[in-house]
GROMACS .gro file of C-alpha atoms in nm:
model
  228
    1MET     CA    1  -2.985   1.862   0.135
    2THR     CA    2  -3.094   1.603  -0.044
    3ARG     CA    3  -2.908   1.271   0.099
    4GLN     CA    4  -2.827   1.170  -0.341
    5LYS     CA    5  -2.650   1.515  -0.356
    6VAL     CA    6  -2.507   1.391  -0.048
    7ILE     CA    7  -2.433   1.047  -0.199
    8ALA     CA    8  -2.291   1.232  -0.543
    9LEU     CA    9  -2.031   1.478  -0.391
   10ARG     CA   10  -1.874   1.170  -0.131
   11LEU     CA   11  -1.836   0.980  -0.426
   12VAL     CA   12  -1.670   1.249  -0.654
   13GLY     CA   13  -1.502   1.414  -0.357
   14GLY     CA   14  -1.349   1.070  -0.271
   15ALA     CA   15  -1.277   0.959  -0.581
   16ILE     CA   16  -1.104   1.317  -0.629
   17ALA     CA   17  -0.916   1.241  -0.322
   18LEU     CA   18  -0.792   0.847  -0.401
   19TRP     CA   19  -0.690   1.031  -0.778
   20GLY     CA   20  -0.480   1.280  -0.568
   21THR     CA   21  -0.348   1.012  -0.299
   22LEU     CA   22  -0.231   0.730  -0.559
   23SER     CA   23  -0.086   1.024  -0.799
   24LEU     CA   24   0.114   1.188  -0.554
   25ILE     CA   25   0.284   0.825  -0.467
   26GLY     CA   26   0.318   0.757  -0.806
   27VAL     CA   27   0.567   1.048  -0.864
   28LEU     CA   28   0.744   0.957  -0.544
   29VAL     CA   29   0.803   0.664  -0.637
   30LYS     CA   30   0.866   0.762  -1.028
   31HIS     CA   31   1.114   1.062  -0.955
   32VAL     CA   32   1.257   1.021  -0.584
   33PHE     CA   33   1.233   0.665  -0.468
   34ALA     CA   34   1.326   0.549  -0.827
   35TYR     CA   35   1.658   0.546  -0.681
   36GLY     CA   36   1.741   0.458  -0.345
   37ARG     CA   37   1.684   0.164  -0.129
   38ALA     CA   38   1.327   0.145  -0.286
   39GLY     CA   39   1.382   0.136  -0.619
   40SER     CA   40   1.693  -0.124  -0.585
   41TRP     CA   41   1.429  -0.340  -0.452
   42ASP     CA   42   1.176  -0.270  -0.667
   43ARG     CA   43   1.370  -0.368  -0.967
   44SER     CA   44   1.485  -0.667  -0.833
   45VAL     CA   45   1.164  -0.842  -0.727
   46ASP     CA   46   1.063  -0.837  -1.105
   47VAL     CA   47   1.417  -0.986  -1.226
   48TRP     CA   48   1.377  -1.219  -0.958
   49PHE     CA   49   1.057  -1.345  -1.069
   50VAL     CA   50   1.181  -1.367  -1.419
   51ALA     CA   51   1.414  -1.569  -1.297
   52HIS     CA   52   1.247  -1.838  -1.192
   53ARG     CA   53   1.010  -1.841  -1.438
   54THR     CA   54   0.855  -2.222  -1.571
   55THR     CA   55   0.665  -2.357  -1.849
   56SER     CA   56   0.357  -2.484  -1.606
   57LEU     CA   57   0.437  -2.129  -1.394
   58ASN     CA   58   0.334  -1.891  -1.769
   59THR     CA   59   0.040  -2.142  -1.783
   60LEU     CA   60  -0.102  -2.095  -1.420
   61THR     CA   61  -0.001  -1.664  -1.450
   62SER     CA   62  -0.166  -1.612  -1.758
   63TYR     CA   63  -0.533  -1.849  -1.588
   64ALA     CA   64  -0.518  -1.632  -1.354
   65ASN     CA   65  -0.387  -1.315  -1.485
   66ASP     CA   66  -0.709  -1.344  -1.747
   67LEU     CA   67  -0.946  -1.299  -1.411
   68ALA     CA   68  -0.869  -0.929  -1.450
   69ASN     CA   69  -0.828  -0.883  -1.831
   70THR     CA   70  -1.100  -0.631  -1.933
   71ARG     CA   71  -1.319  -0.849  -2.064
   72SER     CA   72  -1.357  -1.087  -1.818
   73VAL     CA   73  -1.383  -0.806  -1.524
   74VAL     CA   74  -1.663  -0.598  -1.727
   75GLY     CA   75  -1.819  -0.914  -1.829
   76ILE     CA   76  -1.864  -1.061  -1.446
   77THR     CA   77  -1.970  -0.721  -1.351
   78ILE     CA   78  -2.234  -0.726  -1.574
   79VAL     CA   79  -2.322  -1.096  -1.532
   80ILE     CA   80  -2.380  -1.001  -1.139
   81ALA     CA   81  -2.566  -0.698  -1.219
   82LEU     CA   82  -2.813  -0.822  -1.404
   83LEU     CA   83  -2.804  -1.141  -1.164
   84LEU     CA   84  -2.926  -0.945  -0.851
   85ARG     CA   85  -3.122  -0.740  -1.063
   86TRP     CA   86  -3.356  -1.074  -1.156
   87ARG     CA   87  -3.265  -1.219  -0.734
   88MET     CA   88  -3.344  -0.956  -0.540
   89GLY     CA   89  -3.654  -0.753  -0.757
   90ARG     CA   90  -3.480  -0.413  -0.764
   91TRP     CA   91  -3.134  -0.294  -0.798
   92ASN     CA   92  -3.029  -0.105  -0.491
   93GLU     CA   93  -2.725  -0.421  -0.524
   94SER     CA   94  -2.666  -0.420  -0.918
   95TRP     CA   95  -2.613   0.011  -0.878
   96ILE     CA   96  -2.360  -0.045  -0.631
   97ILE     CA   97  -2.152  -0.296  -0.793
   98LEU     CA   98  -2.199  -0.081  -1.136
   99THR     CA   99  -2.020   0.252  -0.908
  100VAL     CA  100  -1.771   0.075  -0.757
  101MET     CA  101  -1.605  -0.041  -1.122
  102ILE     CA  102  -1.702   0.246  -1.349
  103GLY     CA  103  -1.528   0.477  -1.032
  104GLU     CA  104  -1.251   0.218  -1.032
  105VAL     CA  105  -1.138   0.282  -1.424
  106VAL     CA  106  -1.219   0.657  -1.460
  107VAL     CA  107  -0.963   0.661  -1.085
  108PHE     CA  108  -0.770   0.404  -1.282
  109LEU     CA  109  -0.705   0.569  -1.585
  110ALA     CA  110  -0.699   0.949  -1.419
  111VAL     CA  111  -0.392   0.814  -1.195
  112THR     CA  112  -0.197   0.634  -1.498
  113LEU     CA  113  -0.253   0.945  -1.729
  114THR     CA  114  -0.100   1.187  -1.469
  115VAL     CA  115   0.216   0.969  -1.363
  116ARG     CA  116   0.290   0.777  -1.710
  117ARG     CA  117   0.534   0.570  -1.508
  118PRO     CA  118   0.766   0.282  -1.746
  119ARG     CA  119   0.684  -0.051  -1.730
  120PRO     CA  120   0.984  -0.301  -1.585
  121SER     CA  121   1.302  -0.334  -1.819
  122VAL     CA  122   1.210  -0.695  -1.851
  123VAL     CA  123   1.113  -0.957  -2.051
  124GLN     CA  124   0.705  -0.967  -2.075
  125LEU     CA  125   0.487  -1.201  -2.116
  126ASP     CA  126   0.215  -1.033  -2.150
  127LYS     CA  127   0.194  -0.753  -2.423
  128ALA     CA  128   0.175  -0.417  -2.316
  129PRO     CA  129  -0.147  -0.177  -2.299
  130PRO     CA  130  -0.155   0.166  -2.367
  131THR     CA  131  -0.181   0.271  -1.965
  132SER     CA  132   0.108   0.309  -1.794
  133SER     CA  133   0.274   0.080  -1.501
  134PHE     CA  134   0.148   0.255  -1.207
  135PRO     CA  135  -0.080   0.134  -1.080
  136SER     CA  136  -0.123  -0.212  -1.177
  137GLY     CA  137  -0.520  -0.189  -1.307
  138HIS     CA  138  -0.576  -0.591  -1.292
  139THR     CA  139  -0.468  -0.585  -0.931
  140MET     CA  140  -0.643  -0.267  -0.895
  141ALA     CA  141  -0.973  -0.379  -1.088
  142SER     CA  142  -0.969  -0.716  -0.928
  143MET     CA  143  -0.943  -0.574  -0.562
  144ALA     CA  144  -1.239  -0.370  -0.657
  145CYS     CA  145  -1.450  -0.678  -0.806
  146TYR     CA  146  -1.455  -1.009  -0.645
  147GLY     CA  147  -1.414  -0.785  -0.338
  148ALA     CA  148  -1.754  -0.568  -0.393
  149ILE     CA  149  -1.924  -0.915  -0.490
  150ALA     CA  150  -1.746  -1.065  -0.133
  151ILE     CA  151  -1.916  -0.753   0.051
  152LEU     CA  152  -2.231  -0.831  -0.136
  153LEU     CA  153  -2.263  -1.217  -0.075
  154LEU     CA  154  -2.193  -1.097   0.313
  155TRP     CA  155  -2.480  -0.870   0.310
  156ILE     CA  156  -2.749  -1.015   0.165
  157TYR     CA  157  -2.689  -1.377   0.284
  158GLY     CA  158  -2.515  -1.324   0.639
  159ARG     CA  159  -2.159  -1.406   0.757
  160ASN     CA  160  -2.299  -1.811   0.801
  161TRP     CA  161  -1.982  -2.067   0.736
  162LYS     CA  162  -2.082  -2.112   0.344
  163SER     CA  163  -2.038  -1.694   0.218
  164LEU     CA  164  -1.774  -1.684   0.435
  165THR     CA  165  -1.591  -1.898   0.228
  166VAL     CA  166  -1.711  -1.792  -0.050
  167ALA     CA  167  -1.579  -1.377   0.031
  168THR     CA  168  -1.249  -1.565   0.179
  169LEU     CA  169  -1.137  -1.706  -0.230
  170LEU     CA  170  -1.302  -1.405  -0.389
  171PHE     CA  171  -1.074  -1.188  -0.125
  172CYS     CA  172  -0.806  -1.432  -0.250
  173ILE     CA  173  -0.812  -1.385  -0.544
  174PRO     CA  174  -0.633  -1.054  -0.618
  175ILE     CA  175  -0.344  -1.199  -0.484
  176LEU     CA  176  -0.301  -1.422  -0.797
  177VAL     CA  177  -0.355  -1.125  -0.975
  178ALA     CA  178  -0.080  -0.927  -0.869
  179LEU     CA  179   0.131  -1.205  -0.802
  180SER     CA  180   0.121  -1.339  -1.175
  181ARG     CA  181   0.154  -0.914  -1.278
  182LEU     CA  182   0.475  -0.974  -1.131
  183TYR     CA  183   0.554  -1.291  -1.205
  184ARG     CA  184   0.492  -1.212  -1.590
  185GLY     CA  185   0.675  -0.931  -1.587
  186MET     CA  186   0.461  -0.636  -1.672
  187HIS     CA  187   0.498  -0.393  -1.298
  188PHE     CA  188   0.643  -0.360  -0.988
  189PRO     CA  189   0.573  -0.495  -0.629
  190THR     CA  190   0.523  -0.099  -0.626
  191ASP     CA  191   0.234  -0.107  -0.894
  192VAL     CA  192   0.031  -0.429  -0.745
  193ILE     CA  193   0.043  -0.304  -0.365
  194SER     CA  194  -0.106   0.060  -0.512
  195GLY     CA  195  -0.367  -0.056  -0.701
  196ALA     CA  196  -0.434  -0.347  -0.418
  197PHE     CA  197  -0.442  -0.008  -0.179
  198GLY     CA  198  -0.670   0.189  -0.457
  199GLY     CA  199  -0.935  -0.056  -0.553
  200ALA     CA  200  -0.963  -0.169  -0.179
  201VAL     CA  201  -0.995   0.228  -0.116
  202TRP     CA  202  -1.214   0.270  -0.295
  203LEU     CA  203  -1.446  -0.026  -0.246
  204PHE     CA  204  -1.488   0.087   0.089
  205ILE     CA  205  -1.616   0.473   0.011
  206VAL     CA  206  -1.825   0.292  -0.255
  207THR     CA  207  -1.989   0.053  -0.001
  208SER     CA  208  -1.983   0.273   0.327
  209THR     CA  209  -2.185   0.552   0.099
  210LEU     CA  210  -2.403   0.348  -0.063
  211ARG     CA  211  -2.442   0.083   0.280
  212PRO     CA  212  -2.780   0.038   0.408
  213LYS     CA  213  -2.871   0.215   0.698
  214ASP     CA  214  -2.910  -0.126   0.881
  215GLY     CA  215  -2.628  -0.278   0.696
  216LYS     CA  216  -2.803  -0.570   0.567
  217MET     CA  217  -3.002  -0.663   0.224
  218LYS     CA  218  -3.281  -0.831   0.254
  219HIS     CA  219  -3.535  -0.919  -0.006
  220ALA     CA  220  -3.922  -1.029   0.064
  221GLY     CA  221  -3.868  -1.399  -0.090
  222LEU     CA  222  -3.516  -1.420   0.043
  223LYS     CA  223  -3.432  -1.525   0.389
  224THR     CA  224  -3.054  -1.371   0.565
  225GLY     CA  225  -2.841  -1.642   0.578
  226GLU     CA  226  -3.016  -1.870   0.259
  227LEU     CA  227  -2.749  -1.940   0.017
  228ARG     CA  228  -2.793  -2.192  -0.231
   0.00000   0.00000   0.00000
């Protein structure tokens, strides 16, 4: 079997397995745990955030929310993919982030169509998209997008203090997005936790499958560790 077929099988198989896992979690959360202590906790967190809303936090969470909306994620993905193509002189790195984001969207949509969980019954600060509440698409997309950028950054430039600092900041974005989605009443805690889990697992599947054999990405005109 050729390497291309192995890669395709791992990606497709991983996507199907992740869809099945998230769907099972979603069904259990929606139909089983919703009526126990877990369900009560799920609802109480949203009520707590609503009770602590302020004008300033409304504005700040709106900005955090925008970091992972469809327009932002698509735009960032395209810009980073083109930047990597120009910087590295090849498509290898660009295909990694494109694969991460395309696969994330496919898995997310498949899970929402399977679970169809209603959104929290609190005042929502954003217009609800047509997809269901489970999992949080913003959280899943931010984990996949910004996580992919962070990993590629470390692969290309190595683990120096500059790249580690930027990568750490990138990995903090999904946390801000998840909190903003809870604050704005768009998801239950189990939605954002599952979204973060799904984004992280898919990111691992893609990067471990497409990772270079030596674990590094080098370019003739770019020294490892050179971060400008």
